[in-house]
Amino acid sequence: MKPVRIAPSLLAADFGRLAEQVAKVEPHVDWLHLDVMDGHFVPNISFGMPVISSLRPETELYFDCHLMITNPAAYLDDLAEAGANLVTVHIEAVPDPAATAEKARGLGLDFGLVINPATPLRAVTPFLDLCDVLVIMSVEPGFGGQAFMPEALPKLIAAREWVESNDLPVDIQIDGGITTETAPRARAAGANVFVAGTSIFGAPDPAAAADDLRRAIEEI
Ligand code: DX5
Ligand code: ZN
């Protein structure tokens, strides 16, 4: 399996002190998960390019941009310019993602697909050879702080089996409700990238919370 990566979600950080909060967790984590929402694909609005570009000079972390937006292809140039490293796009928004993947790669971005809890894995399997990352949602997208949906576990198992049997170099990310209790279950089912908002930035000591999460995952 690919290496464990901890990706705190900025959505749960204090938006008045973003750079400071990112600096505190940086030595303890691997990626920074940036949830971009448009109020259309999901019923919430978060942040976009100005926040990403303002944070870019503040950290060396790999920017994992989760695009919960209806028309991601239209924003890829701006995201690349803002400093994104990876863009992940919902298959529910882009049912045929080949052109979007190609555009992202042309801009030097890594590319991934995301599936919602209600979407079957078979919606993305034809496109996994285009992907660096597959993201399995374990909550409905749009809001932090929701409970982990255990239905994600069989999907993780099937995704890991697919990736391994087809020899694809794809990271499998789990997003939503990840804690020291749910992360080891997701790891056992096949995830290697763990997004955690509330359980890291919502903790009194986010750096210690990130260490606790990694320890819980590595103990299994
Ligand atoms: C939900 C986002 C998640 C969210 C996770 O739409 O995709 O990344 O920030 O938050 P927690 O960890 O609080 O479930
Ligand atoms: Zn996310």
mmCIF file of C-alpha atoms and ligand atoms in Angstrom:
data_model
loop_
_atom_site.group_PDB
_atom_site.id
_atom_site.type_symbol
_atom_site.label_atom_id
_atom_site.label_comp_id
_atom_site.label_asym_id
_atom_site.label_seq_id
_atom_site.Cartn_x
_atom_site.Cartn_y
_atom_site.Cartn_z
ATOM 1 C CA MET A 1 0.000 0.000 0.000
ATOM 2 C CA LYS A 2 1.112 3.581 -0.611
ATOM 3 C CA PRO A 3 2.414 5.594 2.377
ATOM 4 C CA VAL A 4 0.091 7.041 4.998
ATOM 5 C CA ARG A 5 -0.605 10.718 4.445
ATOM 6 C CA ILE A 6 -2.394 13.017 6.874
ATOM 7 C CA ALA A 7 -4.289 15.857 5.190
ATOM 8 C CA PRO A 8 -5.889 18.318 7.620
ATOM 9 C CA SER A 9 -8.896 20.114 6.152
ATOM 10 C CA LEU A 10 -8.644 23.881 6.380
ATOM 11 C CA LEU A 11 -12.433 24.092 6.545
ATOM 12 C CA ALA A 12 -12.270 23.461 10.298
ATOM 13 C CA ALA A 13 -9.540 26.061 10.942
ATOM 14 C CA ASP A 14 -10.034 29.560 12.357
ATOM 15 C CA PHE A 15 -10.396 31.639 9.179
ATOM 16 C CA GLY A 16 -9.061 34.710 10.954
ATOM 17 C CA ARG A 17 -5.709 33.017 11.605
ATOM 18 C CA LEU A 18 -5.156 30.632 8.703
ATOM 19 C CA ALA A 19 -1.413 31.050 8.127
ATOM 20 C CA GLU A 20 -0.681 30.685 11.828
ATOM 21 C CA GLN A 21 -2.788 27.543 12.099
ATOM 22 C CA VAL A 22 -1.213 25.962 9.040
ATOM 23 C CA ALA A 23 2.292 26.723 10.375
ATOM 24 C CA LYS A 24 1.439 24.922 13.623
ATOM 25 C CA VAL A 25 0.426 21.678 11.922
ATOM 26 C CA GLU A 26 2.890 21.756 9.019
ATOM 27 C CA PRO A 27 5.660 19.638 10.629
ATOM 28 C CA HIS A 28 3.090 17.018 11.661
ATOM 29 C CA VAL A 29 1.151 16.491 8.433
ATOM 30 C CA ASP A 30 1.723 15.649 4.759
ATOM 31 C CA TRP A 31 -0.849 17.507 2.664
ATOM 32 C CA LEU A 32 -3.208 20.455 3.205
ATOM 33 C CA HIS A 33 -6.789 19.676 2.147
ATOM 34 C CA LEU A 34 -8.571 22.717 0.713
ATOM 35 C CA ASP A 35 -12.353 22.375 0.342
ATOM 36 C CA VAL A 36 -13.556 24.688 -2.420
ATOM 37 C CA MET A 37 -17.380 24.994 -2.535
ATOM 38 C CA ASP A 38 -19.549 26.987 -4.911
ATOM 39 C CA GLY A 39 -22.988 27.018 -3.248
ATOM 40 C CA HIS A 40 -24.301 25.147 -6.291
ATOM 41 C CA PHE A 41 -22.770 21.676 -6.428
ATOM 42 C CA VAL A 42 -23.069 21.697 -2.633
ATOM 43 C CA PRO A 43 -25.367 23.886 -0.523
ATOM 44 C CA ASN A 44 -22.501 25.813 1.067
ATOM 45 C CA ILE A 45 -19.798 28.304 0.091
ATOM 46 C CA SER A 46 -16.310 28.072 1.570
ATOM 47 C CA PHE A 47 -13.373 29.835 -0.117
ATOM 48 C CA GLY A 48 -11.570 29.978 -3.415
ATOM 49 C CA MET A 49 -8.503 31.265 -5.208
ATOM 50 C CA PRO A 50 -7.719 34.331 -3.008
ATOM 51 C CA VAL A 51 -7.402 32.160 0.103
ATOM 52 C CA ILE A 52 -5.321 29.528 -1.702
ATOM 53 C CA SER A 53 -2.945 32.075 -3.230
ATOM 54 C CA SER A 54 -2.587 33.936 0.095
ATOM 55 C CA LEU A 55 -1.590 30.712 1.845
ATOM 56 C CA ARG A 56 0.794 29.553 -0.894
ATOM 57 C CA PRO A 57 3.826 31.585 0.266
ATOM 58 C CA GLU A 58 3.152 30.610 3.896
ATOM 59 C CA THR A 59 3.754 26.857 3.589
ATOM 60 C CA GLU A 60 5.553 24.150 1.658
ATOM 61 C CA LEU A 61 2.657 21.695 2.108
ATOM 62 C CA TYR A 62 1.177 19.964 -0.933
ATOM 63 C CA PHE A 63 -2.144 21.693 -1.714
ATOM 64 C CA ASP A 64 -4.884 19.091 -2.190
ATOM 65 C CA CYS A 65 -7.827 21.059 -3.604
ATOM 66 C CA HIS A 66 -11.157 19.254 -3.275
ATOM 67 C CA LEU A 67 -13.421 20.947 -5.807
ATOM 68 C CA MET A 68 -17.061 20.750 -4.749
ATOM 69 C CA ILE A 69 -18.036 22.865 -7.715
ATOM 70 C CA THR A 70 -20.249 22.364 -10.743
ATOM 71 C CA ASN A 71 -17.794 23.355 -13.455
ATOM 72 C CA PRO A 72 -14.255 22.602 -12.259
ATOM 73 C CA ALA A 73 -12.646 22.785 -15.719
ATOM 74 C CA ALA A 74 -13.413 26.515 -15.890
ATOM 75 C CA TYR A 75 -11.289 27.191 -12.783
ATOM 76 C CA LEU A 76 -8.235 25.003 -13.353
ATOM 77 C CA ASP A 77 -6.066 27.782 -14.796
ATOM 78 C CA ASP A 78 -6.793 30.000 -11.804
ATOM 79 C CA LEU A 79 -6.229 27.157 -9.344
ATOM 80 C CA ALA A 80 -2.867 26.329 -10.899
ATOM 81 C CA GLU A 81 -1.936 30.005 -10.766
ATOM 82 C CA ALA A 82 -3.018 30.177 -7.102
ATOM 83 C CA GLY A 83 -0.665 27.329 -6.203
ATOM 84 C CA ALA A 84 -2.760 24.159 -6.168
ATOM 85 C CA ASN A 85 -0.811 20.893 -6.508
ATOM 86 C CA LEU A 86 -3.678 18.413 -6.785
ATOM 87 C CA VAL A 87 -7.249 19.010 -7.907
ATOM 88 C CA THR A 88 -9.936 16.458 -7.159
ATOM 89 C CA VAL A 89 -13.194 16.649 -9.078
ATOM 90 C CA HIS A 90 -16.542 15.013 -8.332
ATOM 91 C CA ILE A 91 -17.687 12.389 -10.815
ATOM 92 C CA GLU A 92 -21.255 13.579 -10.086
ATOM 93 C CA ALA A 93 -20.274 17.011 -11.492
ATOM 94 C CA VAL A 94 -18.149 15.702 -14.385
ATOM 95 C CA PRO A 95 -19.433 12.286 -15.491
ATOM 96 C CA ASP A 96 -16.867 12.079 -18.299
ATOM 97 C CA PRO A 97 -13.716 13.555 -16.765
ATOM 98 C CA ALA A 98 -11.105 12.744 -19.457
ATOM 99 C CA ALA A 99 -10.873 16.287 -20.857
ATOM 100 C CA THR A 100 -10.769 17.826 -17.369
ATOM 101 C CA ALA A 101 -7.984 15.434 -16.350
ATOM 102 C CA GLU A 102 -6.024 16.290 -19.469
ATOM 103 C CA LYS A 103 -6.431 20.007 -18.877
ATOM 104 C CA ALA A 104 -5.266 19.642 -15.270
ATOM 105 C CA ARG A 105 -2.180 17.684 -16.337
ATOM 106 C CA GLY A 106 -1.379 20.263 -19.002
ATOM 107 C CA LEU A 107 -1.278 22.866 -16.227
ATOM 108 C CA GLY A 108 1.088 20.720 -14.149
ATOM 109 C CA LEU A 109 -1.601 19.693 -11.663
ATOM 110 C CA ASP A 110 -2.081 16.231 -10.230
ATOM 111 C CA PHE A 111 -5.620 14.946 -10.766
ATOM 112 C CA GLY A 112 -8.131 12.920 -8.815
ATOM 113 C CA LEU A 113 -11.779 11.893 -8.768
ATOM 114 C CA VAL A 114 -14.192 12.013 -5.830
ATOM 115 C CA ILE A 115 -17.299 9.910 -5.255
ATOM 116 C CA ASN A 116 -20.182 10.775 -2.968
ATOM 117 C CA PRO A 117 -21.643 8.239 -0.521
ATOM 118 C CA ALA A 118 -24.530 7.415 -2.868
ATOM 119 C CA THR A 119 -22.364 6.967 -5.965
ATOM 120 C CA PRO A 120 -21.193 3.440 -6.749
ATOM 121 C CA LEU A 121 -17.517 2.749 -7.309
ATOM 122 C CA ARG A 122 -18.233 1.619 -10.871
ATOM 123 C CA ALA A 123 -18.891 5.289 -11.798
ATOM 124 C CA VAL A 124 -15.141 5.975 -11.497
ATOM 125 C CA THR A 125 -13.426 2.687 -12.314
ATOM 126 C CA PRO A 126 -13.243 3.408 -16.082
ATOM 127 C CA PHE A 127 -11.285 6.591 -15.309
ATOM 128 C CA LEU A 128 -8.903 5.472 -12.576
ATOM 129 C CA ASP A 129 -6.011 5.248 -15.002
ATOM 130 C CA LEU A 130 -6.321 9.054 -15.330
ATOM 131 C CA CYS A 131 -6.043 9.562 -11.575
ATOM 132 C CA ASP A 132 -3.337 10.158 -9.006
ATOM 133 C CA VAL A 133 -5.926 10.002 -6.238
ATOM 134 C CA LEU A 134 -9.357 8.495 -5.706
ATOM 135 C CA VAL A 135 -11.376 10.159 -2.941
ATOM 136 C CA ILE A 136 -14.139 8.233 -1.202
ATOM 137 C CA MET A 137 -16.513 10.550 0.669
ATOM 138 C CA SER A 138 -17.540 9.224 4.068
ATOM 139 C CA VAL A 139 -19.970 12.118 4.653
ATOM 140 C CA GLU A 140 -22.225 14.108 2.338
ATOM 141 C CA PRO A 141 -19.994 16.835 0.894
ATOM 142 C CA GLY A 142 -20.586 20.442 1.898
ATOM 143 C CA PHE A 143 -20.022 20.589 5.641
ATOM 144 C CA GLY A 144 -17.393 19.624 8.182
ATOM 145 C CA GLY A 145 -18.144 18.008 11.508
ATOM 146 C CA GLN A 146 -20.419 15.188 10.314
ATOM 147 C CA ALA A 147 -20.267 11.588 11.509
ATOM 148 C CA PHE A 148 -18.329 8.988 9.480
ATOM 149 C CA MET A 149 -20.593 6.818 7.331
ATOM 150 C CA PRO A 150 -19.459 3.174 7.690
ATOM 151 C CA GLU A 151 -20.882 2.448 4.224
ATOM 152 C CA ALA A 152 -17.608 3.925 2.969
ATOM 153 C CA LEU A 153 -15.682 0.884 4.256
ATOM 154 C CA PRO A 154 -16.836 -1.712 1.686
ATOM 155 C CA LYS A 155 -16.276 0.916 -1.008
ATOM 156 C CA LEU A 156 -12.699 1.400 0.211
ATOM 157 C CA ILE A 157 -12.112 -2.354 0.124
ATOM 158 C CA ALA A 158 -13.435 -2.598 -3.428
ATOM 159 C CA ALA A 159 -11.417 0.457 -4.512
ATOM 160 C CA ARG A 160 -8.195 -0.944 -3.060
ATOM 161 C CA GLU A 161 -8.827 -4.307 -4.754
ATOM 162 C CA TRP A 162 -9.455 -2.586 -8.085
ATOM 163 C CA VAL A 163 -6.342 -0.421 -7.845
ATOM 164 C CA GLU A 164 -4.127 -3.345 -6.853
ATOM 165 C CA SER A 165 -5.505 -5.815 -9.367
ATOM 166 C CA ASN A 166 -5.057 -3.268 -12.151
ATOM 167 C CA ASP A 167 -1.635 -2.230 -10.851
ATOM 168 C CA LEU A 168 -2.595 1.466 -10.738
ATOM 169 C CA PRO A 169 -0.423 3.909 -8.732
ATOM 170 C CA VAL A 170 -3.462 5.600 -7.168
ATOM 171 C CA ASP A 171 -3.648 7.035 -3.646
ATOM 172 C CA ILE A 172 -6.947 6.248 -1.927
ATOM 173 C CA GLN A 173 -8.208 9.126 0.176
ATOM 174 C CA ILE A 174 -10.992 9.040 2.728
ATOM 175 C CA ASP A 175 -12.785 12.321 3.484
ATOM 176 C CA GLY A 176 -15.288 13.002 6.255
ATOM 177 C CA GLY A 177 -15.641 12.150 9.922
ATOM 178 C CA ILE A 178 -12.050 10.916 10.293
ATOM 179 C CA THR A 179 -10.937 10.535 13.923
ATOM 180 C CA THR A 180 -8.587 8.276 15.894
ATOM 181 C CA GLU A 181 -11.509 5.837 16.010
ATOM 182 C CA THR A 182 -12.543 5.839 12.326
ATOM 183 C CA ALA A 183 -9.136 6.324 10.657
ATOM 184 C CA PRO A 184 -7.773 2.873 11.617
ATOM 185 C CA ARG A 185 -10.950 1.286 10.202
ATOM 186 C CA ALA A 186 -10.491 3.211 6.968
ATOM 187 C CA ARG A 187 -6.813 2.192 6.876
ATOM 188 C CA ALA A 188 -7.683 -1.464 7.344
ATOM 189 C CA ALA A 189 -10.175 -1.152 4.474
ATOM 190 C CA GLY A 190 -7.567 0.341 2.141
ATOM 191 C CA ALA A 191 -7.278 4.115 2.544
ATOM 192 C CA ASN A 192 -3.813 5.702 2.665
ATOM 193 C CA VAL A 193 -4.679 9.443 2.644
ATOM 194 C CA PHE A 194 -6.708 10.677 5.603
ATOM 195 C CA VAL A 195 -8.534 14.010 5.496
ATOM 196 C CA ALA A 196 -9.385 15.333 8.934
ATOM 197 C CA GLY A 197 -10.941 18.712 9.643
ATOM 198 C CA THR A 198 -12.707 18.808 12.984
ATOM 199 C CA SER A 199 -10.492 16.189 14.628
ATOM 200 C CA ILE A 200 -7.335 18.220 13.841
ATOM 201 C CA PHE A 201 -8.182 21.947 13.575
ATOM 202 C CA GLY A 202 -11.085 21.594 16.012
ATOM 203 C CA ALA A 203 -8.779 20.093 18.665
ATOM 204 C CA PRO A 204 -7.209 22.235 21.414
ATOM 205 C CA ASP A 205 -3.747 21.266 20.082
ATOM 206 C CA PRO A 206 -3.976 20.553 16.314
ATOM 207 C CA ALA A 207 -0.349 19.385 16.032
ATOM 208 C CA ALA A 208 -0.824 16.838 18.824
ATOM 209 C CA ALA A 209 -4.129 15.758 17.272
ATOM 210 C CA ALA A 210 -2.391 15.113 13.943
ATOM 211 C CA ASP A 211 0.270 13.031 15.736
ATOM 212 C CA ASP A 212 -2.451 11.084 17.583
ATOM 213 C CA LEU A 213 -4.212 10.367 14.304
ATOM 214 C CA ARG A 214 -1.028 9.094 12.653
ATOM 215 C CA ARG A 215 -0.237 6.926 15.675
ATOM 216 C CA ALA A 216 -3.734 5.416 15.631
ATOM 217 C CA ILE A 217 -3.378 4.594 11.929
ATOM 218 C CA GLU A 218 0.122 3.173 12.194
ATOM 219 C CA GLU A 219 -0.810 0.964 15.140
ATOM 220 C CA ILE A 220 -3.104 -1.270 13.097
HETATM 221 C C1 DX5 B 1 -16.791 18.008 3.467
HETATM 222 C C2 DX5 B 1 -15.333 18.180 3.163
HETATM 223 C C3 DX5 B 1 -14.421 17.619 4.158
HETATM 224 C C4 DX5 B 1 -14.548 18.217 5.525
HETATM 225 C C5 DX5 B 1 -14.138 17.163 6.506
HETATM 226 O O1 DX5 B 1 -17.492 18.586 2.425
HETATM 227 O O2 DX5 B 1 -15.032 17.565 1.927
HETATM 228 O O3 DX5 B 1 -13.083 17.709 3.699
HETATM 229 O O4 DX5 B 1 -13.767 19.361 5.738
HETATM 230 O O5 DX5 B 1 -14.416 17.648 7.754
HETATM 231 P P1 DX5 B 1 -14.486 16.688 9.022
HETATM 232 O O6 DX5 B 1 -13.137 16.077 9.179
HETATM 233 O O7 DX5 B 1 -14.846 17.624 10.097
HETATM 234 O O8 DX5 B 1 -15.547 15.648 8.724
HETATM 235 ZN ZN ZN B 2 -12.913 17.587 1.393
#
